[in-house]
Short mmCIF file of C-alpha atoms in Angstrom, two decimals:
data_model
loop_
_atom_site.label_atom_id
_atom_site.label_comp_id
_atom_site.label_asym_id
_atom_site.label_seq_id
_atom_site.Cartn_x
_atom_site.Cartn_y
_atom_site.Cartn_z
CA UNK T 106 -22.21 -5.63 -65.84
CA UNK T 107 -23.78 -3.88 -62.86
CA UNK T 108 -24.96 -5.32 -59.56
CA UNK T 109 -27.35 -3.01 -57.69
CA UNK T 110 -28.43 -3.66 -54.10
CA UNK T 111 -30.78 -1.51 -52.02
CA UNK T 112 -31.94 -2.09 -48.44
CA UNK T 113 -35.65 -1.98 -47.51
CA UNK T 114 -37.00 1.56 -47.40
CA UNK T 115 -40.28 3.48 -47.45
CA UNK T 116 -40.52 3.51 -51.24
CA UNK T 117 -39.23 -0.04 -51.77
CA UNK T 118 -40.32 -1.97 -48.64
CA UNK T 119 -38.56 -5.20 -49.63
CA UNK T 120 -35.42 -3.62 -51.06
CA UNK T 121 -34.02 -5.19 -54.21
CA UNK T 122 -31.03 -6.88 -55.85
CA UNK T 123 -30.52 -6.59 -59.61
CA UNK T 124 -27.79 -7.86 -61.93
CA UNK T 125 -27.79 -6.71 -65.52
CA UNK T 126 -25.25 -6.33 -68.35
CA UNK T 127 -24.27 -2.94 -69.73
CA UNK T 128 -22.35 -4.17 -72.73
CA UNK T 129 -21.62 -7.61 -74.16
CA UNK T 130 -19.07 -8.43 -76.86
CA UNK T 131 -19.29 -11.55 -79.00
CA UNK T 132 -16.68 -13.97 -77.75
CA UNK T 133 -15.25 -15.31 -74.51
CA UNK T 134 -14.09 -13.32 -71.50
CA UNK T 135 -11.34 -13.86 -68.98
CA UNK T 136 -11.76 -13.74 -65.22
CA UNK T 137 -11.46 -12.33 -62.67
CA UNK T 138 -13.04 -9.01 -63.65
CA UNK T 139 -12.00 -5.56 -62.47
CA UNK T 140 -14.50 -4.50 -59.82
CA UNK T 141 -15.52 -0.95 -58.88
CA UNK T 142 -17.85 -0.68 -55.86
CA UNK T 143 -19.81 2.44 -54.93
CA UNK T 144 -22.18 3.20 -52.05
CA UNK T 145 -25.32 5.30 -52.33
CA UNK T 146 -26.65 7.78 -49.79
CA UNK T 147 -29.49 5.32 -49.01
CA UNK T 148 -26.90 2.72 -47.87
CA UNK T 149 -27.33 0.86 -51.12
CA UNK T 150 -24.46 -0.59 -53.17
CA UNK T 151 -23.59 -0.54 -56.85
CA UNK T 152 -20.86 -2.83 -58.12
CA UNK T 153 -19.45 -2.52 -61.65
CA UNK T 154 -17.70 -5.64 -62.99
CA UNK T 155 -15.65 -5.30 -66.16
CA UNK T 156 -14.35 -8.47 -67.82
CA UNK T 157 -11.43 -8.42 -70.28
CA UNK T 158 -11.80 -10.19 -73.60
CA UNK T 159 -10.20 -13.62 -73.83
CA UNK T 160 -6.42 -13.30 -73.96
CA UNK T 161 -6.34 -9.63 -72.89
CA UNK T 162 -5.14 -8.33 -69.56
CA UNK T 163 -6.03 -4.90 -68.25
CA UNK T 164 -2.99 -2.72 -67.55
CA UNK T 165 -2.90 0.13 -65.02
CA UNK T 166 -3.95 2.73 -67.59
CA UNK T 167 -6.95 0.57 -68.56
CA UNK T 168 -7.93 0.26 -64.92
CA UNK T 169 -7.65 4.01 -64.37
CA UNK T 170 -9.79 4.75 -67.42
CA UNK T 171 -12.34 2.17 -66.30
CA UNK T 172 -12.42 3.85 -62.89
CA UNK T 173 -13.25 7.19 -64.52
CA UNK T 174 -15.88 5.56 -66.76
CA UNK T 175 -17.63 3.70 -63.94
CA UNK T 176 -17.57 6.82 -61.74
CA UNK T 177 -19.33 8.80 -64.46
CA UNK T 178 -21.90 6.02 -64.94
CA UNK T 179 -22.46 5.92 -61.18
CA UNK T 180 -23.24 9.65 -61.07
CA UNK T 181 -25.56 9.32 -64.07
CA UNK T 182 -27.32 6.45 -62.32
CA UNK T 183 -27.60 8.67 -59.25
CA UNK T 184 -29.39 11.35 -61.26
CA UNK T 185 -31.74 8.77 -62.74
CA UNK T 186 -32.45 7.33 -59.28
CA UNK T 187 -33.12 10.81 -57.93
CA UNK T 188 -35.62 11.55 -60.70
CA UNK T 189 -37.33 8.20 -60.09
CA UNK T 190 -37.36 8.79 -56.33
CA UNK T 191 -38.90 12.24 -56.75
CA UNK T 192 -41.66 10.76 -58.91
CA UNK T 193 -42.38 8.16 -56.20
CA UNK T 194 -42.33 10.74 -53.41
CA UNK T 195 -45.01 12.79 -55.17
CA UNK T 196 -47.47 9.86 -55.21
CA UNK T 197 -46.41 7.99 -52.03
CA UNK T 198 -47.44 8.47 -48.41
CA UNK T 199 -44.28 8.92 -46.35
CA UNK T 200 -45.59 7.01 -43.31
CA UNK T 201 -47.17 3.93 -44.86
CA UNK T 202 -45.23 3.70 -48.12
CA UNK T 203 -48.56 3.31 -49.92
CA UNK T 204 -50.20 5.74 -52.38
CA UNK T 205 -51.22 9.21 -51.21
CA UNK T 206 -54.06 11.31 -52.60
CA UNK T 207 -52.01 12.33 -55.63
CA UNK T 208 -51.24 8.67 -56.37
CA UNK T 209 -54.91 7.82 -56.01
CA UNK T 210 -55.92 10.57 -58.43
CA UNK T 211 -53.38 9.27 -60.93
CA UNK T 212 -54.93 5.79 -60.75
CA UNK T 213 -58.50 7.11 -60.92
CA UNK T 214 -57.72 9.25 -63.96
CA UNK T 215 -56.40 6.18 -65.80
CA UNK T 216 -59.57 4.25 -64.97
CA UNK T 217 -61.71 7.21 -66.07
CA UNK T 218 -59.77 7.50 -69.34
CA UNK T 219 -60.58 3.86 -70.09
CA UNK T 220 -64.26 4.60 -69.52
CA UNK T 221 -64.61 2.02 -66.75
CA UNK T 222 -64.95 4.21 -63.65
CA UNK T 223 -68.66 3.32 -63.40
CA UNK T 224 -67.66 -0.30 -62.68
CA UNK T 225 -66.06 0.74 -59.39
CA UNK T 226 -67.36 1.68 -55.96
CA UNK T 227 -65.52 3.75 -53.39
CA UNK T 228 -65.00 3.12 -49.69
CA UNK T 229 -64.02 5.89 -47.30
CA UNK T 230 -62.43 4.74 -44.05
CA UNK T 231 -61.66 6.74 -40.93
CA UNK T 232 -59.87 5.33 -37.86
CA UNK T 233 -62.10 5.81 -34.85
CA UNK T 234 -60.51 7.74 -31.97
CA UNK T 235 -57.19 8.07 -33.77
CA UNK T 236 -56.48 11.36 -32.00
CA UNK T 237 -56.88 9.50 -28.70
CA UNK T 238 -54.40 6.83 -29.87
CA UNK T 239 -51.80 9.48 -30.74
CA UNK T 240 -52.26 11.42 -27.52
CA UNK T 241 -52.37 8.37 -25.25
CA UNK T 242 -49.78 6.05 -26.76
CA UNK T 243 -47.62 8.46 -28.78
CA UNK T 244 -47.10 9.18 -32.45
CA UNK T 245 -44.94 6.07 -32.95
CA UNK T 246 -47.94 3.88 -32.09
CA UNK T 247 -50.11 6.16 -34.21
CA UNK T 248 -47.82 5.56 -37.19
CA UNK T 249 -47.87 1.80 -36.58
CA UNK T 250 -51.66 1.96 -36.56
CA UNK T 251 -51.70 3.80 -39.90
CA UNK T 252 -49.40 1.16 -41.38
CA UNK T 253 -51.54 -1.66 -40.00
CA UNK T 254 -54.65 -0.19 -41.63
CA UNK T 255 -52.75 0.19 -44.91
CA UNK T 256 -51.68 -3.46 -44.74
CA UNK T 257 -55.29 -4.56 -44.33
CA UNK T 258 -56.48 -2.47 -47.28
CA UNK T 259 -53.59 -3.64 -49.46
CA UNK T 260 -54.50 -7.26 -48.64
CA UNK T 261 -57.96 -6.80 -50.17
CA UNK T 262 -56.81 -5.22 -53.42
CA UNK T 263 -56.95 -7.15 -56.66
CA UNK T 264 -55.62 -6.11 -60.04
CA UNK T 265 -56.70 -2.62 -61.16
CA UNK T 266 -57.88 -1.53 -57.71
CA UNK T 267 -56.32 1.07 -55.45
CA UNK T 268 -56.44 2.80 -52.10
CA UNK T 269 -54.71 5.77 -50.51
CA UNK T 270 -54.26 7.55 -47.22
CA UNK T 271 -55.60 10.92 -48.26
CA UNK T 272 -55.09 12.89 -45.02
CA UNK T 273 -54.53 12.12 -41.35
CA UNK T 274 -56.41 8.93 -40.45
CA UNK T 275 -58.63 8.94 -43.53
CA UNK T 276 -58.33 6.44 -46.38
CA UNK T 277 -60.16 6.01 -49.65
CA UNK T 278 -60.45 2.79 -51.61
CA UNK T 279 -61.62 2.13 -55.17
CA UNK T 280 -62.68 -1.46 -55.83
CA UNK T 281 -64.60 -3.35 -58.51
CA UNK T 282 -68.35 -3.50 -57.97
CA UNK T 283 -70.04 -6.82 -58.76
CA UNK T 284 -73.18 -6.68 -56.66
CA UNK T 285 -74.41 -5.25 -53.35
CA UNK T 286 -73.91 -8.46 -51.36
CA UNK T 287 -70.32 -8.93 -52.53
CA UNK T 288 -69.51 -5.29 -51.89
CA UNK T 289 -70.92 -5.31 -48.35
CA UNK T 290 -69.13 -8.57 -47.53
CA UNK T 291 -65.81 -7.04 -48.56
CA UNK T 292 -66.60 -3.83 -46.69
CA UNK T 293 -67.51 -5.64 -43.46
CA UNK T 294 -64.46 -7.90 -43.66
CA UNK T 295 -62.19 -4.88 -44.09
CA UNK T 296 -63.89 -3.08 -41.21
CA UNK T 297 -63.51 -6.10 -38.93
CA UNK T 298 -59.84 -6.67 -39.78
CA UNK T 299 -58.98 -3.00 -39.28
CA UNK T 300 -60.63 -3.09 -35.86
CA UNK T 301 -58.67 -6.23 -34.90
CA UNK T 302 -55.36 -4.83 -36.21
CA UNK T 303 -55.75 -1.56 -34.27
CA UNK T 304 -56.81 -3.40 -31.12
CA UNK T 305 -53.83 -5.75 -31.36
CA UNK T 306 -51.38 -2.85 -31.49
CA UNK T 307 -52.98 -1.13 -28.49
CA UNK T 308 -53.10 -4.38 -26.49
CA UNK T 309 -49.40 -4.96 -27.06
CA UNK T 310 -48.61 -1.47 -25.80
CA UNK T 311 -50.72 -1.95 -22.66
CA UNK T 312 -49.20 -5.37 -21.98
#
């Protein structure tokens, strides 16, 4: 089997840990297994565990062949991870880890293809005085502000809704439309929480 561990990163904020079998033979297995650990360039870890069938013991030639086999599988996994990573990079904002404009278009096209785009309303959001924040407090605080806004927008999403940072300090959001009152309540709540989140970051810097 394979054990895959990855630390938190921009494209997988919580990281992950996965165990899954590659091959299973009917019958019992002996322990301990032969283990072949590998490290990825993202400081992740892949561990291959190979168990001998009941009553069989791996000799040195077996272990060497297993080493070659697991190394080849590791490199194939690396290619697959690279392809998957490239797909995510294309649709992910590198600062917030949330969808970018391309990712938003991808979502919108799916909604349009289902013929349900008319059931949505859009919200465009711009951070007031963001240039001032960057110039006064530095780009690190600017990035934290962008992430804070993204966290607020993400909090208000329900299934089959989306948002994206499309450029600079500008976001777009696509949410279900029920009625005007419900829409304006959501809009005002988002606006208020974004204001509070940005103010909190600036207050901490000043303190």
